[in-house]
Structure formats: C-alpha cells, structure tokens
CSV table of C-alpha atoms in Angstrom, one decimal:
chain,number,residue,atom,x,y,z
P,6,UNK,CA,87.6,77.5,85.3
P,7,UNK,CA,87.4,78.3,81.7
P,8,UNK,CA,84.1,79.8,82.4
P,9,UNK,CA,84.7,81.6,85.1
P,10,UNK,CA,88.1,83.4,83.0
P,11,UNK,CA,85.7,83.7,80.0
P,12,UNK,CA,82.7,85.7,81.9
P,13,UNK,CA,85.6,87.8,83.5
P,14,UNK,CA,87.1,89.1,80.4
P,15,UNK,CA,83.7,89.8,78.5
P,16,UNK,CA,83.2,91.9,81.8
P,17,UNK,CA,86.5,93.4,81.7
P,18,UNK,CA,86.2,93.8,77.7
P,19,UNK,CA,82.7,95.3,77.9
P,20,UNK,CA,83.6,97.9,81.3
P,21,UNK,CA,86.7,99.1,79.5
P,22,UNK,CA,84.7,100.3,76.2
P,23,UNK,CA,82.2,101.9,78.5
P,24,UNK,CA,85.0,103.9,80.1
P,25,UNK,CA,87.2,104.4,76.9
P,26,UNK,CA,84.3,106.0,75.5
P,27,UNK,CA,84.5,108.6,78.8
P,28,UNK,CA,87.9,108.7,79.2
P,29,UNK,CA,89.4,109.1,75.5
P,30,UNK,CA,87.7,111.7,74.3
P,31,UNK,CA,88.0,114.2,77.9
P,32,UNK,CA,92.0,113.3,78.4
P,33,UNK,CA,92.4,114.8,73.9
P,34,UNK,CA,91.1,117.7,74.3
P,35,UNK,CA,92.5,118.3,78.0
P,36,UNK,CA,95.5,117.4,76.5
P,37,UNK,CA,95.4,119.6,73.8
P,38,UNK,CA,94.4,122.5,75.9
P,39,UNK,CA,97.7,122.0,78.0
P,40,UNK,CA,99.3,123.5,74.9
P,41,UNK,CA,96.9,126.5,74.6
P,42,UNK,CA,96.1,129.7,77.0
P,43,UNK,CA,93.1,128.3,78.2
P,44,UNK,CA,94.4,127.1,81.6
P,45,UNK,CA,96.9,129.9,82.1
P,46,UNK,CA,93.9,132.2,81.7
P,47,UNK,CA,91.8,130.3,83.6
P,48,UNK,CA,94.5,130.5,86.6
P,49,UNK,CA,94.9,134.0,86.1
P,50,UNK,CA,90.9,134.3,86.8
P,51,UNK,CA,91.1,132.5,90.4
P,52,UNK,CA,94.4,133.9,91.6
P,53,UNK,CA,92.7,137.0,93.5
P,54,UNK,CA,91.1,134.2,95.5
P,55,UNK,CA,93.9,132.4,96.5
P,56,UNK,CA,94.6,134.8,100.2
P,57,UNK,CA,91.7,133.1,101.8
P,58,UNK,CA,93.3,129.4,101.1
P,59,UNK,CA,96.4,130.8,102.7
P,60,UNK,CA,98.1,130.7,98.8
P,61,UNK,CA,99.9,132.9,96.8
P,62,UNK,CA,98.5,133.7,93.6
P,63,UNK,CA,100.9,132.0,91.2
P,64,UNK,CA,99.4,128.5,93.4
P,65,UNK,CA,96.5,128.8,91.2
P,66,UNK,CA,98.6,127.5,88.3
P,67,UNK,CA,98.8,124.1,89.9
P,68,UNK,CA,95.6,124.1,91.2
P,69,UNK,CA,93.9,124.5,87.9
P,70,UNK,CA,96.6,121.9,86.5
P,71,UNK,CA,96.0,119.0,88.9
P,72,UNK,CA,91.9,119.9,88.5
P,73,UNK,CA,92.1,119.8,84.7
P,74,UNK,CA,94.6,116.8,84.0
P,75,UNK,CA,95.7,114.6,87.1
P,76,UNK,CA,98.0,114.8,90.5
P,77,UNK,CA,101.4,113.9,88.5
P,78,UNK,CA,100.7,117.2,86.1
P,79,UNK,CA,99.3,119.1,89.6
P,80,UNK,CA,102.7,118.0,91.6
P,81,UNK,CA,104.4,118.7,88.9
P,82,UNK,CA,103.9,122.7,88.4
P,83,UNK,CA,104.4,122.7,92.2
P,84,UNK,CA,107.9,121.9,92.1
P,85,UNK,CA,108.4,124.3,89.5
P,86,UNK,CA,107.2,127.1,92.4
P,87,UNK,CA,109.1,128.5,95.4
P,88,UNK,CA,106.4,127.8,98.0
P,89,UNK,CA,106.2,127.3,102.3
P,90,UNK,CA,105.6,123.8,103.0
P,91,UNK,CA,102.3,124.8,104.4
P,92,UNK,CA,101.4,126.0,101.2
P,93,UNK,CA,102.0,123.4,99.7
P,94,UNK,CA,100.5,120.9,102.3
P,95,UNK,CA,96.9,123.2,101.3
P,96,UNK,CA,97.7,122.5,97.5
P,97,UNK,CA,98.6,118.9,98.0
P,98,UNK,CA,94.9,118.6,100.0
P,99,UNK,CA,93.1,120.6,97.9
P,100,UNK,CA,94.1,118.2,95.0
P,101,UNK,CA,93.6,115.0,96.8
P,102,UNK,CA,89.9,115.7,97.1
P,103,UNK,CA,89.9,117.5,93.9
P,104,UNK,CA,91.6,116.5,91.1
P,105,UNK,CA,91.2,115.0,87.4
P,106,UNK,CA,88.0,116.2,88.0
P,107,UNK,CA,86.9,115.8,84.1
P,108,UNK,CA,87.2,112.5,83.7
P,109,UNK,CA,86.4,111.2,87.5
P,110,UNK,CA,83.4,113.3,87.4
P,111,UNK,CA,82.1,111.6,83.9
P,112,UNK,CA,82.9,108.3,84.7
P,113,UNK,CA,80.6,108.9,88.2
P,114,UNK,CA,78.0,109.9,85.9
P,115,UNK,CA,78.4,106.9,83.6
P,116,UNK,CA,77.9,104.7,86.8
P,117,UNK,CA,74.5,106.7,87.0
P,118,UNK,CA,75.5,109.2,89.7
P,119,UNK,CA,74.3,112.9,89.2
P,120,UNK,CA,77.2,115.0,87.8
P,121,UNK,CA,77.0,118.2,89.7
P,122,UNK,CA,76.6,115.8,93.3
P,123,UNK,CA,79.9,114.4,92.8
P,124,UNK,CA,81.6,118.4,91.7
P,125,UNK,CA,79.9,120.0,94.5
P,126,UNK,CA,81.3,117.2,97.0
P,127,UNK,CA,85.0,117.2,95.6
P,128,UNK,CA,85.2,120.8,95.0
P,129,UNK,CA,83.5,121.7,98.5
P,130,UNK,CA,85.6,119.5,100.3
P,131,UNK,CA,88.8,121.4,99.1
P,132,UNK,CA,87.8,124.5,99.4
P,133,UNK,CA,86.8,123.9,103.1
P,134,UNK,CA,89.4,121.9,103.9
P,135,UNK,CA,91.8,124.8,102.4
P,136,UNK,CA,89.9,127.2,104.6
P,137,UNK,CA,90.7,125.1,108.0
P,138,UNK,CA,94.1,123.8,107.8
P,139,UNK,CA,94.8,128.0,107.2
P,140,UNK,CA,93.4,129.0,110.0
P,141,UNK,CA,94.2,126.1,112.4
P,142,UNK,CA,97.5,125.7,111.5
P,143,UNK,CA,100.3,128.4,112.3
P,144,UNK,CA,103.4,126.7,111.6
P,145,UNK,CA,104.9,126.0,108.0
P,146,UNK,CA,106.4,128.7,107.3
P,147,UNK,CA,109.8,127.5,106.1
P,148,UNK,CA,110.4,126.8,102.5
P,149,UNK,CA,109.7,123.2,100.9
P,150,UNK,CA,112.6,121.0,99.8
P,151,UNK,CA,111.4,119.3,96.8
P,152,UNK,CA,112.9,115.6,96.1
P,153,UNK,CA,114.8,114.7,92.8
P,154,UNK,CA,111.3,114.6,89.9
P,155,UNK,CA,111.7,115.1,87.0
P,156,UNK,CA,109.3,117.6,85.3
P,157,UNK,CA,110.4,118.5,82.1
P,158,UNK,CA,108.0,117.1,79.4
P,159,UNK,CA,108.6,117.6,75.3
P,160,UNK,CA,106.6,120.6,74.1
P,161,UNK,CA,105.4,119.8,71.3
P,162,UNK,CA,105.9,122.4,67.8
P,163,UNK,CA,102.8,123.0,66.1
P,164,UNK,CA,99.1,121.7,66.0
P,165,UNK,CA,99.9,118.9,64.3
P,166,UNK,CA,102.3,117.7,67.1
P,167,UNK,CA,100.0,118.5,69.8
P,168,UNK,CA,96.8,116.4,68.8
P,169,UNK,CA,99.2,113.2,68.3
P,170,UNK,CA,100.4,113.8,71.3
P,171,UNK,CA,96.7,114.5,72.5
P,172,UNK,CA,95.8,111.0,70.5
P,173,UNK,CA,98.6,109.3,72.1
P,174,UNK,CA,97.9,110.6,75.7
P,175,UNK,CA,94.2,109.7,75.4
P,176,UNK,CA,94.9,106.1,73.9
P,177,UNK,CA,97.4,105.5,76.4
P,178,UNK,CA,94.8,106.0,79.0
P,179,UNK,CA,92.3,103.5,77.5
P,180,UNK,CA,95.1,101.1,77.9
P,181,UNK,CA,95.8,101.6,81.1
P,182,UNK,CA,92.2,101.3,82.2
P,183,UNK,CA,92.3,98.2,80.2
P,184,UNK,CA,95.3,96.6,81.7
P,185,UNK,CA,93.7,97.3,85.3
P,186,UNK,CA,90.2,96.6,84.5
P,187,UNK,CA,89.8,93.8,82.9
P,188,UNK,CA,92.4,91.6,85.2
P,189,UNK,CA,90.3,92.9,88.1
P,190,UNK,CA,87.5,91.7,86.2
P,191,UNK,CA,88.9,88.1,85.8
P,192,UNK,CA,90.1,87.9,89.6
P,193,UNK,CA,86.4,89.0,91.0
P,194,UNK,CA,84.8,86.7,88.5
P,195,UNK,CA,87.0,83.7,90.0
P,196,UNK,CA,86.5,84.7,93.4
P,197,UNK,CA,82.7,85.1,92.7
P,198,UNK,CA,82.4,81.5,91.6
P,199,UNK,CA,84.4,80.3,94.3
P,200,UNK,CA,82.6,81.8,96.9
P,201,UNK,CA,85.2,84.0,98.1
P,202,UNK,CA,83.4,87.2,97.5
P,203,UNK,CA,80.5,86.2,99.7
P,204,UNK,CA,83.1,86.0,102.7
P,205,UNK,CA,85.3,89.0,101.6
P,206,UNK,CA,81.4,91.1,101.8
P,207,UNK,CA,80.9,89.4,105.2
P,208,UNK,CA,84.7,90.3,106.8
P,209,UNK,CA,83.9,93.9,105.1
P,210,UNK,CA,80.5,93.9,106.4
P,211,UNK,CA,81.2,96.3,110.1
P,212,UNK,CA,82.9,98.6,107.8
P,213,UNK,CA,79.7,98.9,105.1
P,214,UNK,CA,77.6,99.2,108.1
P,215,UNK,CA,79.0,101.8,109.8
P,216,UNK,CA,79.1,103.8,106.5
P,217,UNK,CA,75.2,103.2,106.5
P,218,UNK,CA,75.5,100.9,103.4
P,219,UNK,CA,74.2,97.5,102.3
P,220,UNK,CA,77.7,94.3,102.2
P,221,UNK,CA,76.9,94.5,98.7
P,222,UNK,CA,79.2,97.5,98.3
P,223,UNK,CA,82.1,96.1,99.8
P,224,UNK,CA,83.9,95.2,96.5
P,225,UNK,CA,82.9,98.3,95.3
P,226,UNK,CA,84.6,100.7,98.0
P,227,UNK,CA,87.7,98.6,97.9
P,228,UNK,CA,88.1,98.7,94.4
P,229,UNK,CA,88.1,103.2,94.7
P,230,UNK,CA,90.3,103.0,97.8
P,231,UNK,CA,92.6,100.9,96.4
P,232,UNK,CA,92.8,101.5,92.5
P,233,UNK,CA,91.0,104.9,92.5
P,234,UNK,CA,87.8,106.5,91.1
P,235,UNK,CA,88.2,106.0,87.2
P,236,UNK,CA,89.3,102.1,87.5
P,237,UNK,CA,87.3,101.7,90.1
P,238,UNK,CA,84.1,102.7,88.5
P,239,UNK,CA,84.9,99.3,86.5
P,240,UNK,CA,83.8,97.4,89.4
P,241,UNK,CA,80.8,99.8,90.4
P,242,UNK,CA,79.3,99.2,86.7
P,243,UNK,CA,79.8,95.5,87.4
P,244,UNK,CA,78.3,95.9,90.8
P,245,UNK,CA,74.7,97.7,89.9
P,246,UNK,CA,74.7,95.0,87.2
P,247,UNK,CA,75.0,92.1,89.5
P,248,UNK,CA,75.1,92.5,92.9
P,249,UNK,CA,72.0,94.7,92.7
P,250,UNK,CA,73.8,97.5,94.3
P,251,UNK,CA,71.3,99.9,95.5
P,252,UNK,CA,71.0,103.8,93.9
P,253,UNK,CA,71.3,105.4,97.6
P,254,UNK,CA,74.3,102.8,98.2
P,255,UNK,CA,76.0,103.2,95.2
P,256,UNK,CA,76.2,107.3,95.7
P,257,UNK,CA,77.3,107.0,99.7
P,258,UNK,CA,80.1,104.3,98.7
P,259,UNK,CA,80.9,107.1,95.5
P,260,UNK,CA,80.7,110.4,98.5
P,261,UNK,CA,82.9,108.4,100.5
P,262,UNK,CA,85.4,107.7,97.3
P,263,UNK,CA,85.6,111.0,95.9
P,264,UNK,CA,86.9,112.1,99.8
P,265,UNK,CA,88.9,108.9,99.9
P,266,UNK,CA,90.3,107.1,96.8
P,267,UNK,CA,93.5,105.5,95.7
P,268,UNK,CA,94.9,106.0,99.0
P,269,UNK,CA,98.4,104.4,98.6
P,270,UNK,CA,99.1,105.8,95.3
P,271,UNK,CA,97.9,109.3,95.9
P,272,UNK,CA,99.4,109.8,99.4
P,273,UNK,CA,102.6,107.9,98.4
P,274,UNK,CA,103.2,110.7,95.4
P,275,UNK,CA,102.9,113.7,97.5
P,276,UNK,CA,106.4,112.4,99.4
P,277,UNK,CA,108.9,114.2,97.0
P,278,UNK,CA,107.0,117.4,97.8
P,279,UNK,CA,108.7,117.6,101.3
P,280,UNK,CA,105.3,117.6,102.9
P,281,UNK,CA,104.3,115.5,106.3
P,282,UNK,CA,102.3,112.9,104.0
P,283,UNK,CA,100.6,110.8,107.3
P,284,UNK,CA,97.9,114.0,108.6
P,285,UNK,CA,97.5,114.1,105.0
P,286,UNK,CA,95.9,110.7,104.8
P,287,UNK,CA,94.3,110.9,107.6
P,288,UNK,CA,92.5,113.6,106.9
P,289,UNK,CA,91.0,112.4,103.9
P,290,UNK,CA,90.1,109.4,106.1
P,291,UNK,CA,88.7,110.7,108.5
P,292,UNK,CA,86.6,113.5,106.4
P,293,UNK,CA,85.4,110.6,104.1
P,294,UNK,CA,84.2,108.4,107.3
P,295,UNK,CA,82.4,111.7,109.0
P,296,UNK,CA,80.9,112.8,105.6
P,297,UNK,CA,79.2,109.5,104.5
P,298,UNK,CA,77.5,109.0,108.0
P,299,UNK,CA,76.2,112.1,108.2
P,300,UNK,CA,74.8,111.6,104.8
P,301,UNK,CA,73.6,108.1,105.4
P,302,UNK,CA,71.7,109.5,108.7
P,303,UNK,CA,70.3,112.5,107.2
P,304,UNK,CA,69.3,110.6,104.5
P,305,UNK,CA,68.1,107.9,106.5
P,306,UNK,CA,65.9,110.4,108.4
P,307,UNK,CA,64.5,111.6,105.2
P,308,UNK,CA,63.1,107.7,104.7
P,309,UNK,CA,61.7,107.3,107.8
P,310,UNK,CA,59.8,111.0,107.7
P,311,UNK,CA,57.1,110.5,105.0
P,312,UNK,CA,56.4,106.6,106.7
P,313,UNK,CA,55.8,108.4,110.3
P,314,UNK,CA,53.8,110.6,108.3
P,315,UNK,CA,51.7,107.9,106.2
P,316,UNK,CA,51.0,105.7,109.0
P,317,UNK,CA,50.0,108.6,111.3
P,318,UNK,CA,47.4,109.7,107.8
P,319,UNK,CA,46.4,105.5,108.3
P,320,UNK,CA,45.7,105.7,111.7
C-alpha cells in the first residue's frame, strides 16, 4: 500500500516538473502578450479571411484569443461580440479542435510527438470543419443570447503589474497540473498493482482496436478524453515509460485527442453561449473516430507495402 502511494507520487512529482517546465514558461509570456498589441494585430492580419468561415471580421479577435490562451479567454471575447448563433456555433468548433495551441502543442512534443503533426491536425481540422458547417448549414441566422458570465478581468497598470500577473497566471497553472497529475498518478499506480488496469485495458480493448491501436493505450486515451491534452500528457509520459506504448500508437491515440479531448468540460462551457452544445460533441466525435482509422489504415498499408515488396525481392 505504502509502495504503491509512494511510486505514484514520485510519478506524479516527476510528470509535473516535466510539464511545468512546458507549461510555465509558454502561459508568462502569453500572458504577458494579452496586455500588448501583438494579438490585436495579429487578429487584424486574419480578419480578411474570415468570409470563407462564414465570420465577420471582428470574430478573428476570439479566434486568435482562444488559439493563443485557452477556451475560457476564447468564450470570453465572444460574448463581448454581437454575433448569429451560427457564427458563433463555427467559432465555438473552430476552438474545440483548436485551441491553447501553445502549450497543448509543446506538451505533444514533450511526449515525443512531431510538433508541426499535431498544428497541422488541429489547425486543419478547424479550418475544414469551419468551411462545412458554412456551407451545409443555412439556418442560424438569429442573434445569440449569451448566459449570465462574467468577463471582466483586472487590467493590470504598467509592466510591472503585468509580469506578476504573468508569474502568477503561469504558476497557477503548474499547480493545477500538479493537483490533477500527480492524484491521477497515485490512483493508476494503485490500480496497476491491484490488477485493475489490466481489466480496465481488456473492457477498453474493442474501442483501441477499432481505432487501430495496441490495449496498451487505453489509459492513455481516457486520460485526454476525460482530463484533456495538457493533463493528460501526464499519463502518456507514464505510458511510453511503462506500458511500452508504441511510437505509431502513441501518435493515433494523440490524432484522435487533439479532435477529441476533455469532452465534458469543453462541450459543457460552450452552454452559456446559447449554442445547440450536443452536434457540437458529436462532431468532434465522430471526426476524431473517422480521422484515426483512416490514419491507422493508411498507415497500416504503408507497413505491409515494403514486406510484399521484400518477400516478392526473396522469392
């Protein structure tokens, strides 16, 4: 027992300053660049292209927001905007596949994914989606009703006042990783020397398959779909470093997570916008289930190829 708790926080302990070291850093200076032009600027660049997302151009401001920082900062410069409700059913899409892409993004690559895989997947899969629900959809046109949010946040007077808030926001962050991480650590660790884990990977086992991964993953994909991608990367560390999760695995279970992630949590904040929040998750289900087997075929294909090929060169 003692054992088991003291292997789990080392874990925990260890995965949380491999993280902290990602995620402090990124959320400062993001969060000192809230306070600057930068992002305004950087808004102002992609607002010409916001006609073929079916958005007006001042919907680049939350767009670049939610990217940049996270969905709560995202959500809230939407309800600071007079926009349709299918306008903002687009935005609230766009960010669900792409958002906090800073930090997700880094702590992919810590795992030992390729950085520009994991931009080209999230940012491709809002832009396309964007580009569909426009076309296919013709209703929406009525105004959204916001809920009672709160977005007022202290602005902060003068440099010195934005880096500790900067400081503050980033160190707040490495505590929060640490009060998810390193309790999740504990519970697998327990679970792993009870046995449990070896029947939770069997019961999850149809589901791995179908996504053309190995049962090893299991743990892996329910820790993004429940906790998210930057918590969840805790247990994807622990995964390659025990479970001997493959390099192929590990990036289908990380496609199908960057489609898919924190599913409760991120559909769940998108109710105050007024926005039907049910096709919303389903979507990102069902694009995360299509994607990864289409890349687990194609890339199965790829295997077998150069084997046909060798044992046709033996014969």
């Amino acid at each position: 027992m003692g054992k088991s708790f003291k292997l789990g926080l080392q874990a925990g302990l260890q995965t949380t300053w491999t993280l902290g070291k990602v995620i402090f850093p990124i959320t400062l200076i993001v969060g000192m660049l809230q306070f600057t032009p930068v992002l305004d600027w950087i808004a102002k660049l992609i607002t010409p292209l916001m006609g073929i997302f079916g958005l007006s151009g001042e919907a680049a401001i939350p767009l670049v927001i939610g990217n940049f920082l996270n969905l709560y900062a995202g959500i809230g410069a939407i309800l600071s905007l007079d926009l349709t409700v299918k306008e903002v059913f687009i935005l609230a899409l766009m960010l669900s596949f792409s958002h906090n892409l800073l930090i997700e993004s880094s702590v992919a690559a810590k795992v030992g994914l390729k950085l520009w895989v994991i931009l080209a997947v999230r940012i491709g899969l809002a832009l396309v989606s964007a580009i569909i629900v426009n076309l296919v959809w013709q209703g929406g046109s009525e105004m959204a009703k916001y809920g009672f949010v709160s977005t007022s946040e202290a602005v902060p007077d003068g440099w010195f006042e934005i880096i500790l808030m900067g400081v503050q926001k980033a160190a707040l962050g490495v505590v929060q990783l640490a009060l998810i991480v390193i309790p999740l650590m504990i519970i697998i660790q327990f679970l792993k020397d009870l046995g449990l884990l070896k029947v939770f990977t069997k019961w999850m086992a149809p589901v791995t398959r179908l996504l053309g991964m190995k049962e090893n993953t299991s743990m892996t994909l329910v820790a993004g779909l429940t906790i998210g991608l930057a918590y969840g990367a805790g247990v994807m560390i622990q995964a390659v470093k025990e479970d001997n999760v493959s390099k192929k695995d590990l990036t289908l279970a990380f496609i199908f997570l960057v489609a898919c992630h924190a599913v409760v949590e991120d559909t769940l904040i998108f109710i105050p916008l007024g926005i039907p929040v049910l096709p919303l998750l389903i979507i990102r289900l069902v694009v995360a289930i299509v994607l990864t087997i289409t890349i687990a075929a194609i890339w199965k294909r790829a295997e077998v190829s150069p084997r046909r090929e060798e044992a046709t060169y033996e014969g």
